[in-house]
Amino acid sequence: MSLGPVVICKPYSKAYHDAFKSRGFDPQFVQVLDTRFVNEHGLRSVMQAGPEGKWSGVIVTSSRAAEAWISVAKSLLDDAAESHTTVRHR
């Protein structure tokens, strides 16, 4: 029985893949950093979609990956606040 997909914020790793698979998860790897943030668009898409029963969890494996998550989360919140303000002032 699958516990569902789980996002792992790091490049593909067979060790992580096998560890999560053996525990019933379907690991999905999203590379979010290099020496700079990469694939912020992909991370933003995942976060905008929300869990909606699709994700069982998120694995953040480094402080830089956590920074990428926080950066995208703040951007989404800023966009939502701007959208709310724009709609309210019409």
CSV table of C-alpha atoms in Angstrom, one decimal:
chain,number,residue,atom,x,y,z
A,1,MET,CA,0.0,0.0,0.0
A,2,SER,CA,1.4,3.4,-1.0
A,3,LEU,CA,1.4,6.2,1.5
A,4,GLY,CA,1.5,8.6,-1.5
A,5,PRO,CA,4.0,10.9,-3.1
A,6,VAL,CA,6.4,12.9,-1.0
A,7,VAL,CA,8.5,15.8,-2.2
A,8,ILE,CA,12.2,15.7,-1.5
A,9,CYS,CA,14.0,19.0,-2.0
A,10,LYS,CA,17.3,17.6,-3.4
A,11,PRO,CA,18.7,16.1,-6.6
A,12,TYR,CA,17.8,12.4,-7.2
A,13,SER,CA,19.5,10.1,-4.8
A,14,LYS,CA,19.1,6.3,-5.0
A,15,ALA,CA,19.6,6.0,-1.3
A,16,TYR,CA,16.8,8.4,-0.5
A,17,HIS,CA,14.6,6.9,-3.2
A,18,ASP,CA,15.1,3.3,-1.9
A,19,ALA,CA,14.6,4.4,1.7
A,20,PHE,CA,11.3,6.1,1.1
A,21,LYS,CA,10.1,3.5,-1.3
A,22,SER,CA,10.8,0.7,1.2
A,23,ARG,CA,8.6,2.6,3.7
A,24,GLY,CA,5.7,2.9,1.3
A,25,PHE,CA,6.2,6.4,-0.1
A,26,ASP,CA,6.6,7.5,-3.7
A,27,PRO,CA,9.5,9.9,-3.6
A,28,GLN,CA,9.5,12.9,-6.0
A,29,PHE,CA,12.8,14.8,-6.2
A,30,VAL,CA,12.8,18.6,-6.9
A,31,GLN,CA,16.3,20.1,-7.2
A,32,VAL,CA,15.9,23.5,-5.7
A,33,LEU,CA,19.5,24.7,-5.3
A,34,ASP,CA,22.9,24.8,-6.7
A,35,THR,CA,25.3,27.5,-5.4
A,36,ARG,CA,22.2,29.6,-6.1
A,37,PHE,CA,18.5,28.7,-6.1
A,38,VAL,CA,17.5,26.7,-9.2
A,39,ASN,CA,14.1,25.5,-10.3
A,40,GLU,CA,12.2,28.0,-8.1
A,41,HIS,CA,9.5,27.8,-10.8
A,42,GLY,CA,9.1,24.1,-10.2
A,43,LEU,CA,9.0,24.5,-6.4
A,44,ARG,CA,6.5,27.4,-6.8
A,45,SER,CA,4.3,25.2,-8.9
A,46,VAL,CA,4.3,22.4,-6.3
A,47,MET,CA,3.5,24.9,-3.5
A,48,GLN,CA,0.8,26.6,-5.5
A,49,ALA,CA,-0.9,23.3,-6.2
A,50,GLY,CA,-1.0,22.5,-2.5
A,51,PRO,CA,-1.4,19.1,-1.0
A,52,GLU,CA,-4.9,18.4,-2.4
A,53,GLY,CA,-4.4,14.8,-1.4
A,54,LYS,CA,-1.4,14.6,-3.8
A,55,TRP,CA,1.5,14.9,-1.4
A,56,SER,CA,2.0,13.1,1.9
A,57,GLY,CA,4.9,15.3,3.0
A,58,VAL,CA,7.9,17.5,2.1
A,59,ILE,CA,11.5,16.6,2.9
A,60,VAL,CA,13.9,19.5,3.1
A,61,THR,CA,17.5,18.2,3.4
A,62,SER,CA,19.6,21.4,3.8
A,63,SER,CA,19.4,24.9,5.1
A,64,ARG,CA,19.7,26.2,1.5
A,65,ALA,CA,16.7,24.1,0.5
A,66,ALA,CA,14.8,25.5,3.5
A,67,GLU,CA,15.8,29.0,2.4
A,68,ALA,CA,14.4,28.2,-1.1
A,69,TRP,CA,11.1,27.0,0.5
A,70,ILE,CA,10.8,30.1,2.6
A,71,SER,CA,11.6,32.4,-0.3
A,72,VAL,CA,8.9,30.9,-2.5
A,73,ALA,CA,6.4,30.9,0.4
A,74,LYS,CA,7.0,34.6,1.0
A,75,SER,CA,6.6,35.3,-2.7
A,76,LEU,CA,3.3,33.4,-2.8
A,77,LEU,CA,2.1,35.3,0.3
A,78,ASP,CA,3.2,38.7,-1.2
A,79,ASP,CA,1.3,37.8,-4.5
A,80,ALA,CA,-1.8,36.8,-2.5
A,81,ALA,CA,-1.7,40.1,-0.5
A,82,GLU,CA,-1.2,42.2,-3.6
A,83,SER,CA,-4.0,40.4,-5.3
A,84,HIS,CA,-6.3,40.9,-2.3
A,85,THR,CA,-5.4,44.6,-2.2
A,86,THR,CA,-5.9,45.0,-5.9
A,87,VAL,CA,-9.3,43.4,-5.8
A,88,ARG,CA,-10.4,45.4,-2.7
A,89,HIS,CA,-9.5,48.8,-4.3
A,90,ARG,CA,-11.4,48.3,-7.5
